[in-house]
Tab-separated table of C-alpha atoms and ligand atoms in Angstrom:
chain	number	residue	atom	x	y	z
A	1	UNK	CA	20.554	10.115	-1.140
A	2	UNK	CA	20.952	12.160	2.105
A	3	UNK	CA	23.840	11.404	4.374
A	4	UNK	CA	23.044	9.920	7.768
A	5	UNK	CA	24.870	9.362	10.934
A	6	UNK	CA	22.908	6.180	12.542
A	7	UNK	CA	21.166	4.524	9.472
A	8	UNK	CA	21.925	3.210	5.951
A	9	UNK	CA	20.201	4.481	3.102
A	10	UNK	CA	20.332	2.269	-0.289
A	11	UNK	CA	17.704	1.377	-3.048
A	12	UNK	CA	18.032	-1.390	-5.743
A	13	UNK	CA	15.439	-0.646	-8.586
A	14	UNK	CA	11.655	0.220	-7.019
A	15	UNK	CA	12.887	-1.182	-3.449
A	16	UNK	CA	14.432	1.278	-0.890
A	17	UNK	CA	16.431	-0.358	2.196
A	18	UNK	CA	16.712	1.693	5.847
A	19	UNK	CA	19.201	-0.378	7.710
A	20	UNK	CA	19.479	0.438	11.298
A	21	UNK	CA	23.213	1.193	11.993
A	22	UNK	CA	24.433	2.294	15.883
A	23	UNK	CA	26.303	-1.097	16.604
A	24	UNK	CA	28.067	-0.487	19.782
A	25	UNK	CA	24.635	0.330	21.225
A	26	UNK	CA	22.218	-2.586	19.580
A	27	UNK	CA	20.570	0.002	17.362
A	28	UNK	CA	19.038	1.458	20.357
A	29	UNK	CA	16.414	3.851	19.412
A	30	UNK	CA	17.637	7.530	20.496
A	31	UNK	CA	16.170	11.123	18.707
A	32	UNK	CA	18.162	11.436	16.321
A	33	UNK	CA	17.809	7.875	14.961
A	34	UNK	CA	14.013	8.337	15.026
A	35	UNK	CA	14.516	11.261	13.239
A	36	UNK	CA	16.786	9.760	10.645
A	37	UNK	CA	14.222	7.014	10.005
A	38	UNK	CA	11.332	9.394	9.519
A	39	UNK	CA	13.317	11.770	7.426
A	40	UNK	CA	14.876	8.736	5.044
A	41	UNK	CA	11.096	6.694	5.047
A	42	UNK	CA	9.389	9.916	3.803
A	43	UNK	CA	11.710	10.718	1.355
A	44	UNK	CA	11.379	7.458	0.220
A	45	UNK	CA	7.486	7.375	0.177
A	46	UNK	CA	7.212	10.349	-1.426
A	47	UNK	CA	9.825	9.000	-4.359
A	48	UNK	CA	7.533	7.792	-7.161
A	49	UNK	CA	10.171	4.996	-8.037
A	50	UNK	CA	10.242	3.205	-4.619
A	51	UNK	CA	7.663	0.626	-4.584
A	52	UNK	CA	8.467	-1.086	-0.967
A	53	UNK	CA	10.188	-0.124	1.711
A	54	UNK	CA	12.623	-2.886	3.937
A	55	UNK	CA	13.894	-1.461	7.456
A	56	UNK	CA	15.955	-3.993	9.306
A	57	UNK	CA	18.890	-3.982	11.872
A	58	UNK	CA	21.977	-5.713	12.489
A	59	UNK	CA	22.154	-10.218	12.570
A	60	UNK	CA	22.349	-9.165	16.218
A	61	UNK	CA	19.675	-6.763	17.078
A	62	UNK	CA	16.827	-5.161	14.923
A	63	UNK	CA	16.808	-2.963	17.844
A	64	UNK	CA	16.971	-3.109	21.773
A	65	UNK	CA	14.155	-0.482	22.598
A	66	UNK	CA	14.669	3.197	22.515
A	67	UNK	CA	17.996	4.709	23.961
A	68	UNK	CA	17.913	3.698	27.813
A	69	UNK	CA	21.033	6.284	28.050
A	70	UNK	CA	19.226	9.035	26.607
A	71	UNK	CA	15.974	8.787	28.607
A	72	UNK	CA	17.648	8.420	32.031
A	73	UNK	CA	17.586	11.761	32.801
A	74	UNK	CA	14.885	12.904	31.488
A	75	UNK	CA	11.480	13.913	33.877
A	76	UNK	CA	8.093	14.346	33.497
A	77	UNK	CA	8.224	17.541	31.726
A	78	UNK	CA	10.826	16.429	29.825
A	79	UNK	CA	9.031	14.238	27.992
A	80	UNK	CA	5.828	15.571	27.562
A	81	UNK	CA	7.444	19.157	26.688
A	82	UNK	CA	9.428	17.263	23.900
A	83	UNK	CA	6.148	15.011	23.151
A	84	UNK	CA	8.797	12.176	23.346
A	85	UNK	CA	8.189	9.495	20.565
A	86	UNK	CA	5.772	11.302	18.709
A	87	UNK	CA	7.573	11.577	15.785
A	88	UNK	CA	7.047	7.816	14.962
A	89	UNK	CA	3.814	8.158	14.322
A	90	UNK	CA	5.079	9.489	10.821
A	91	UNK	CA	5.593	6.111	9.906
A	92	UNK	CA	1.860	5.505	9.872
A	93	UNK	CA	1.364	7.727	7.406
A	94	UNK	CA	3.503	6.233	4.583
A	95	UNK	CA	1.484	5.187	1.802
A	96	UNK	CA	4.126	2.910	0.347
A	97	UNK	CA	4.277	-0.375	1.863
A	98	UNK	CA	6.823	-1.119	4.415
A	99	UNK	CA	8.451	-4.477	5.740
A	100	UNK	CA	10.497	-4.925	8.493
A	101	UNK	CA	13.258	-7.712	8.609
A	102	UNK	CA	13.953	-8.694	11.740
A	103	UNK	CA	17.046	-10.343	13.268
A	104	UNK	CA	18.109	-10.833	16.638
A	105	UNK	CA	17.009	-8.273	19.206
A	106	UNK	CA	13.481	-6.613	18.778
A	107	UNK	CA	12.753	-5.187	22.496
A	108	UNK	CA	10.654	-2.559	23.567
A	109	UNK	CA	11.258	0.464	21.159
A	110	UNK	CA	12.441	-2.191	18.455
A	111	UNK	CA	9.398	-4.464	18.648
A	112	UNK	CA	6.840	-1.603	19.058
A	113	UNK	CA	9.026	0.136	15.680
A	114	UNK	CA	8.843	-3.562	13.972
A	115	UNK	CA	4.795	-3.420	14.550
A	116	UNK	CA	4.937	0.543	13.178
A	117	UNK	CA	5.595	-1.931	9.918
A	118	UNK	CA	3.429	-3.661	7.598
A	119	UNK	CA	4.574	-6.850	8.060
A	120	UNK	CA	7.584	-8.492	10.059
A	121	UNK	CA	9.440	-11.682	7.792
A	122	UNK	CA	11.827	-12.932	10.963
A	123	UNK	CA	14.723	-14.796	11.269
A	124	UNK	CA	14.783	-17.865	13.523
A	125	UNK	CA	17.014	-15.830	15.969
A	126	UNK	CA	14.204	-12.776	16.554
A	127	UNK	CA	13.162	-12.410	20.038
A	128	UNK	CA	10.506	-9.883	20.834
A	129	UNK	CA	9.367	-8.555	24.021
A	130	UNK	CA	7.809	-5.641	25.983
A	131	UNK	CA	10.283	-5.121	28.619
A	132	UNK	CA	10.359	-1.471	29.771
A	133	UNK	CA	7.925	-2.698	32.730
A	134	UNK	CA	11.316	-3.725	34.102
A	135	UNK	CA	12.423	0.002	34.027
A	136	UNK	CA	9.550	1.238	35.837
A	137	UNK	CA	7.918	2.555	32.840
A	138	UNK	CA	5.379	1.174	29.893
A	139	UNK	CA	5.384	0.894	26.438
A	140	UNK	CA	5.576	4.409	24.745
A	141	UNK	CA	5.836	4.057	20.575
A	142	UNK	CA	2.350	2.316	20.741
A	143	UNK	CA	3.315	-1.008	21.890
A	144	UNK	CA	0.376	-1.747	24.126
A	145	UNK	CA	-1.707	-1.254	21.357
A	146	UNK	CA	-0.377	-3.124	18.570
A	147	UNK	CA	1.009	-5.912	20.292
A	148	UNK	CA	-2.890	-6.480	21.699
A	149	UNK	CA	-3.854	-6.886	18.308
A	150	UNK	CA	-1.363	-8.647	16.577
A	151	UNK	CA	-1.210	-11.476	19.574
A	152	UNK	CA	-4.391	-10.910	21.702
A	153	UNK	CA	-5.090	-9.688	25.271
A	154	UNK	CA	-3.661	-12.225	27.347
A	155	UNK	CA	-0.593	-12.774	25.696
A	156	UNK	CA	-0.089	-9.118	25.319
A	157	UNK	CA	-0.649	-8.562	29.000
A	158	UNK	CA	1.854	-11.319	29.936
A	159	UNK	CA	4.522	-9.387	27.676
A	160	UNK	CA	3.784	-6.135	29.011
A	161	UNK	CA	3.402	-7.051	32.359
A	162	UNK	CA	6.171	-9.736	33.399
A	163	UNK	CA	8.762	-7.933	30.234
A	164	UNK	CA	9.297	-11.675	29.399
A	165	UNK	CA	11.246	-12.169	25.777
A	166	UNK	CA	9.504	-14.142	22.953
A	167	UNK	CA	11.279	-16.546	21.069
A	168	UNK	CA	10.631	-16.709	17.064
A	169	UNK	CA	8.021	-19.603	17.733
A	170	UNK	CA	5.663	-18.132	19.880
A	171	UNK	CA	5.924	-14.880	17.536
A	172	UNK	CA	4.630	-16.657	14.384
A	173	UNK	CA	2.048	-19.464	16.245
A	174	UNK	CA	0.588	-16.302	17.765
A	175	UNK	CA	0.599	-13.841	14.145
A	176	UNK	CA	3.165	-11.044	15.174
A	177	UNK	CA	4.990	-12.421	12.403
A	178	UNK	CA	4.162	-13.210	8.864
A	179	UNK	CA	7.002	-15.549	8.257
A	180	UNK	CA	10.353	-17.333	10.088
A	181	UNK	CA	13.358	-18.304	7.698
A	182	UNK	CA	16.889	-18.831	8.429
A	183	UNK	CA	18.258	-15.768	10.331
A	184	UNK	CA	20.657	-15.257	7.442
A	185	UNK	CA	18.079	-15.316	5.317
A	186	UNK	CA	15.852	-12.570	6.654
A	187	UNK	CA	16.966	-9.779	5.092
A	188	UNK	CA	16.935	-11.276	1.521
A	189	UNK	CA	13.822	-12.913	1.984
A	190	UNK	CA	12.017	-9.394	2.880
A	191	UNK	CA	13.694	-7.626	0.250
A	192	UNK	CA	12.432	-10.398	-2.249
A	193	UNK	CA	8.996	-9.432	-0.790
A	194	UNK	CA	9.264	-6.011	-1.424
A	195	UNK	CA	10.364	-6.955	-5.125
A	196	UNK	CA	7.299	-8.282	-5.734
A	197	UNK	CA	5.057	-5.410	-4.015
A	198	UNK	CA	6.962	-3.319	-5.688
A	199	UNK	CA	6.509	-5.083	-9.480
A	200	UNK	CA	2.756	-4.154	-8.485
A	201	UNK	CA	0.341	-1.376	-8.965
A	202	UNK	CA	1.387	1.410	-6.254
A	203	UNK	CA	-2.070	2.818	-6.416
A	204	UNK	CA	-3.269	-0.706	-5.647
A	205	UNK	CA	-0.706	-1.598	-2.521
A	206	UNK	CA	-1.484	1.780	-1.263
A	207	UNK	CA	-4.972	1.213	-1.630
A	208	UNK	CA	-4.512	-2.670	0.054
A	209	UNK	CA	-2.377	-1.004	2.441
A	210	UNK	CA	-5.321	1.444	3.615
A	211	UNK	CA	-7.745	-1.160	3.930
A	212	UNK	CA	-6.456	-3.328	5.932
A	213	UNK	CA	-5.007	-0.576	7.977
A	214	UNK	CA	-8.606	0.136	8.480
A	215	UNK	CA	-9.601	-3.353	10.052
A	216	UNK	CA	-7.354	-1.701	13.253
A	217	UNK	CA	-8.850	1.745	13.210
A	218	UNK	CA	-12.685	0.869	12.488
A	219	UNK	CA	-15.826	-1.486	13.151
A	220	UNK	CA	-16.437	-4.288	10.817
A	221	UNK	CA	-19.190	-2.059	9.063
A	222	UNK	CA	-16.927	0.960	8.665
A	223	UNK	CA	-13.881	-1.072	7.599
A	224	UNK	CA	-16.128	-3.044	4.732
A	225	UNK	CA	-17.222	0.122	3.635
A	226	UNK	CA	-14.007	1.416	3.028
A	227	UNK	CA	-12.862	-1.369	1.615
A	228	UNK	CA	-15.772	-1.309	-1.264
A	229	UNK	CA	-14.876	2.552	-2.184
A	230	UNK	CA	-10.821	1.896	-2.183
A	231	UNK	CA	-12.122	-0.897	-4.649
A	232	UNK	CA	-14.164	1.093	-6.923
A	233	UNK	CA	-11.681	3.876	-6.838
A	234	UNK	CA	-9.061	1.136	-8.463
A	235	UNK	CA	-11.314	0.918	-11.270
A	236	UNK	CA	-10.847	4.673	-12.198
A	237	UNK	CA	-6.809	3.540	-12.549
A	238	UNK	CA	-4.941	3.115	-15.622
A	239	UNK	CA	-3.482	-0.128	-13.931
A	240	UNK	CA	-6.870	-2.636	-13.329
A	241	UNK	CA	-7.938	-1.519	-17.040
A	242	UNK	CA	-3.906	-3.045	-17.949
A	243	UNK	CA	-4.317	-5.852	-15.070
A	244	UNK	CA	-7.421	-6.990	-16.266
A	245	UNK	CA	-6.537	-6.819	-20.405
A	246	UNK	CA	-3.033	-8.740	-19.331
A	247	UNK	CA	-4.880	-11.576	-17.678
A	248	UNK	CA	-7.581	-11.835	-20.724
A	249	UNK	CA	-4.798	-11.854	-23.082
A	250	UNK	CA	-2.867	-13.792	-21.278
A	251	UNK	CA	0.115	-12.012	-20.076
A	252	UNK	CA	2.443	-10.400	-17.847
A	253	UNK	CA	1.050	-6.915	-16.875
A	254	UNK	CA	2.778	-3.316	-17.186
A	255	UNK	CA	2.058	-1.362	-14.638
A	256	UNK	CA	2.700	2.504	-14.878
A	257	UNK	CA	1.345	3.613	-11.454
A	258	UNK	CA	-1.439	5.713	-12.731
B	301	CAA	N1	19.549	1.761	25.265
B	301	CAA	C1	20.823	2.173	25.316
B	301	CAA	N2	21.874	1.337	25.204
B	301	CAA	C2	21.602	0.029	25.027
B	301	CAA	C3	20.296	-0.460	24.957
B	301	CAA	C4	19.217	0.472	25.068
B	301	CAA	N3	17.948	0.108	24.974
B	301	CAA	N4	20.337	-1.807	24.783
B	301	CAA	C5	21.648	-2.138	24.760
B	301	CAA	N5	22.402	-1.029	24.897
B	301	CAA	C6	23.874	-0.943	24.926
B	301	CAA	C7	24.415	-1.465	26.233
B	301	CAA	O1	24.367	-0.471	27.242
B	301	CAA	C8	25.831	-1.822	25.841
B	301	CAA	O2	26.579	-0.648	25.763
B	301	CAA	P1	28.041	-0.571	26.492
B	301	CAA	O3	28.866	-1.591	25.755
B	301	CAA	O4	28.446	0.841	26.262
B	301	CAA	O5	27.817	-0.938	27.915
B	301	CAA	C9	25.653	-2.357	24.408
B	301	CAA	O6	24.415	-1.820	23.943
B	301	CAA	C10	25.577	-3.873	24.325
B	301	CAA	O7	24.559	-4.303	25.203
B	301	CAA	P2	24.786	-5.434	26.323
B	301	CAA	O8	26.207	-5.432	26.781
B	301	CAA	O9	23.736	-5.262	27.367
B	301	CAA	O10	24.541	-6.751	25.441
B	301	CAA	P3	23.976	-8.152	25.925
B	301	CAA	O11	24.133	-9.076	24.761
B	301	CAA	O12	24.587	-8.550	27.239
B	301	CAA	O13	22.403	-7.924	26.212
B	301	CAA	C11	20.199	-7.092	25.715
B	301	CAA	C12	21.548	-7.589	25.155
B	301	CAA	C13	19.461	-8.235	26.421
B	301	CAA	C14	19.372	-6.597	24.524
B	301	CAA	C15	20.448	-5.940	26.719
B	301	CAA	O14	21.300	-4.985	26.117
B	301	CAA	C16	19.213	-5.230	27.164
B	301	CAA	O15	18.481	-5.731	28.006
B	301	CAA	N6	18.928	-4.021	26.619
B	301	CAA	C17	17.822	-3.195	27.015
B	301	CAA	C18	16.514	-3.747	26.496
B	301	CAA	C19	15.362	-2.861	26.969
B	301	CAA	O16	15.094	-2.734	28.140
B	301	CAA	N7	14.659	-2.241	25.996
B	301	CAA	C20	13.539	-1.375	26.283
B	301	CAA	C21	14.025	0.051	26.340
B	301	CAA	S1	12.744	1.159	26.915
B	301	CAA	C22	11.784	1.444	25.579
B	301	CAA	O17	11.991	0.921	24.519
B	301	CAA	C23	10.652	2.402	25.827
B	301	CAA	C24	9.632	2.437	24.721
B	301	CAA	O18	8.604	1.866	24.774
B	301	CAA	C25	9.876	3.221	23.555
C-alpha cells in the first residue's frame, strides 16, 4: 500500500480502512488530504479483493470541514481557477460500497464528505452541522444538496442557514444516519458492516449501490427502470445462479464475483 502523509491506509481480508489522520488540526479537510483520500479510495475500488470500504476519523473529530487555514487566502479566481473541491466528486464514482464511521466532529467539509458515503453508522458523540454560513461562505463539497435529501428542506435550511450543530439524535430521528452505537463502538461496528457487504456478491452491491444511487439522480419512473435492468443484468452473473442453488440446497453461498 502507498505511503501517505494525512491518512491511514490498512485492509483486513475483502475490507479496506481510510482513517483520517491530521490530529493537531481535527482532520480538517485541506488538498492534499482530499487528494490522499481519492488516490487511496480508487486504488481500493479498483482492487478486486476489497469488498467495502470504511473511512472514519479520530474519537474526536471525523472531520471539522475543509482546511479554514488553507482557504483564507484564497479569492475568487483562486478557487474557481483551481475548481476547488472538485476532486471529491471522485468518490461518487466508486463502485465498491463505502461506509463512513463517524465520531465526534463532522462539520461542514466533514459532514458534506460523510454524505459523499453510502451510509454513516455514528457514534453517540457525532455532531453534524453546516456551519460555513458563519464564515461568510456556503456549503461547497455538495452539502446543500445531500443534506436536503437525507433530512428534508426545512431542516436542511435551518442547518445551512443558522450553521447550528446536530447532536447524534436529531441525525438518526431525521435519516442522516443509518445507525447510533456507543462512540467506541463506531468504528468496529462499521467495519463489521463492511464484513458482511463484503462476504457478498460485488457485482450485486455494485449493482444495489447504483440503484439506489439512482433514487437521488432520477424520477420515480426512470429510477424503477433502472432498477429492473440492474436486476436482470444479475441474472447473467455467475453469483445469483450460486445464490439461488445455495438457498435451494440449503446452504451457505460462494461467491466468486463473476
Ligand atoms: N480548518 C483548519 N483548522 C481547523 C479547523 C478547520 N476547519 N477546525 C479546527 N481546526 C484547528 C484549529 O485551528 C486548532 O488549531 P490550533 O491548535 O493550531 O489553533 C485545532 O484544529 C483544534 O481546534 P480548536 O482549538 O478550535 O478545538 P475546539 O475543541 O475548541 O473546537 C471545533 C472544535 C468546534 C470543531 C472548532 O475547531 C471549529 O469550529 N472548527 C471549524 C468548523 C468549521 O467552521 N467547519 C467548516 C469549514 S468550511 C467548509 O467546510 C467549507 C465546505 O463546505 C467544504
Amino acid at each position: 500500500m502507498t505511503d501517505y502523509a494525512t491518512i491511514l491506509v490498512t485492509r483486513d481480508d475483502r475490507v479496506g480502512l481510510i482513517t483520517l489522520h491530521r490530529p493537531k488540526a481535527l482532520n480538517a479537510l485541506n488538498t492534499e488530504l482530499m487528494n490522499e483520500v481519492v488516490s487511496a479510495a480508487t486504488e481500493l475500488d479498483a482492487d478486486a479483493g476489497i469488498g467495502a470500504i470504511v473511512l472514519t476519523g479520530s474519537e474526536r473529530a471525523f472531520a471539522a470541514g475543509a482546511d479554514i487555514k488553507e482557504m483564507s487566502s484564497q479569492g475568487y479566481a483562486d478557487v474557481v481557477n483551481q475548481q476547488f473541491f472538485a476532486a471529491w466528486d471522485n468518490l461518487t464514482r466508486l463502485r465498491t460500497p463505502i461506509i463512513a464511521a463517524v465520531t465526534g466532529y463532522a462539520l461542514g467539509g466533514g459532514c458534506e464528505l460523510a454524505m459523499l458515503c453510502d451510509f454513516i453508522i455514528a457514534g453517540e458523540n457525532a455532531v453534524f452541522g453546516q456551519p460555513e454560513i458563519n464564515l461568510g461562505v456556503i456549503p461547497g463539497i455538495g452539502g446543500s444538496q445531500r443534506l436536503t435529501r437525507a433530512v428534508g428542506k426545512s431542516k436542511a435550511m435551518d442547518m445551512v442557514l443558522t450553521g447550528r450543530q446536530m447532536k447524534v439524535d436529531e441525525a438518526e430521528r431525521s435519516g442522516l444516519v443509518s445507525r447510533v452505537v456507543p462512540t467506541d463502538q463506531a468504528l468496529s461496528t462499521a467495519l463489521d458492516a463492511a464484513k458482511t457487504i463484503a462476504g457478498k456478491s460485488a457485482l450485486a452491491s455494485a449493482a444495489a449501490k447504483d440503484a439506489v444511487n439512482r433514487a437521488f439522480e432520477s424520477s420515480l419512473a426512470e429510477g424503477v427502470r433502472a432498477e429492473r435492468a440492474l436486476f436482470y443484468a444479475t441474472f447473467a452473473t455467475d453469483d445469483q445462479t450460486e445464490g439461488m442453488a445455495a438457498f435451494v440446497e440449503k446452504r451457505e453461498p460462494n461467491f466468486t464475483h463473476r
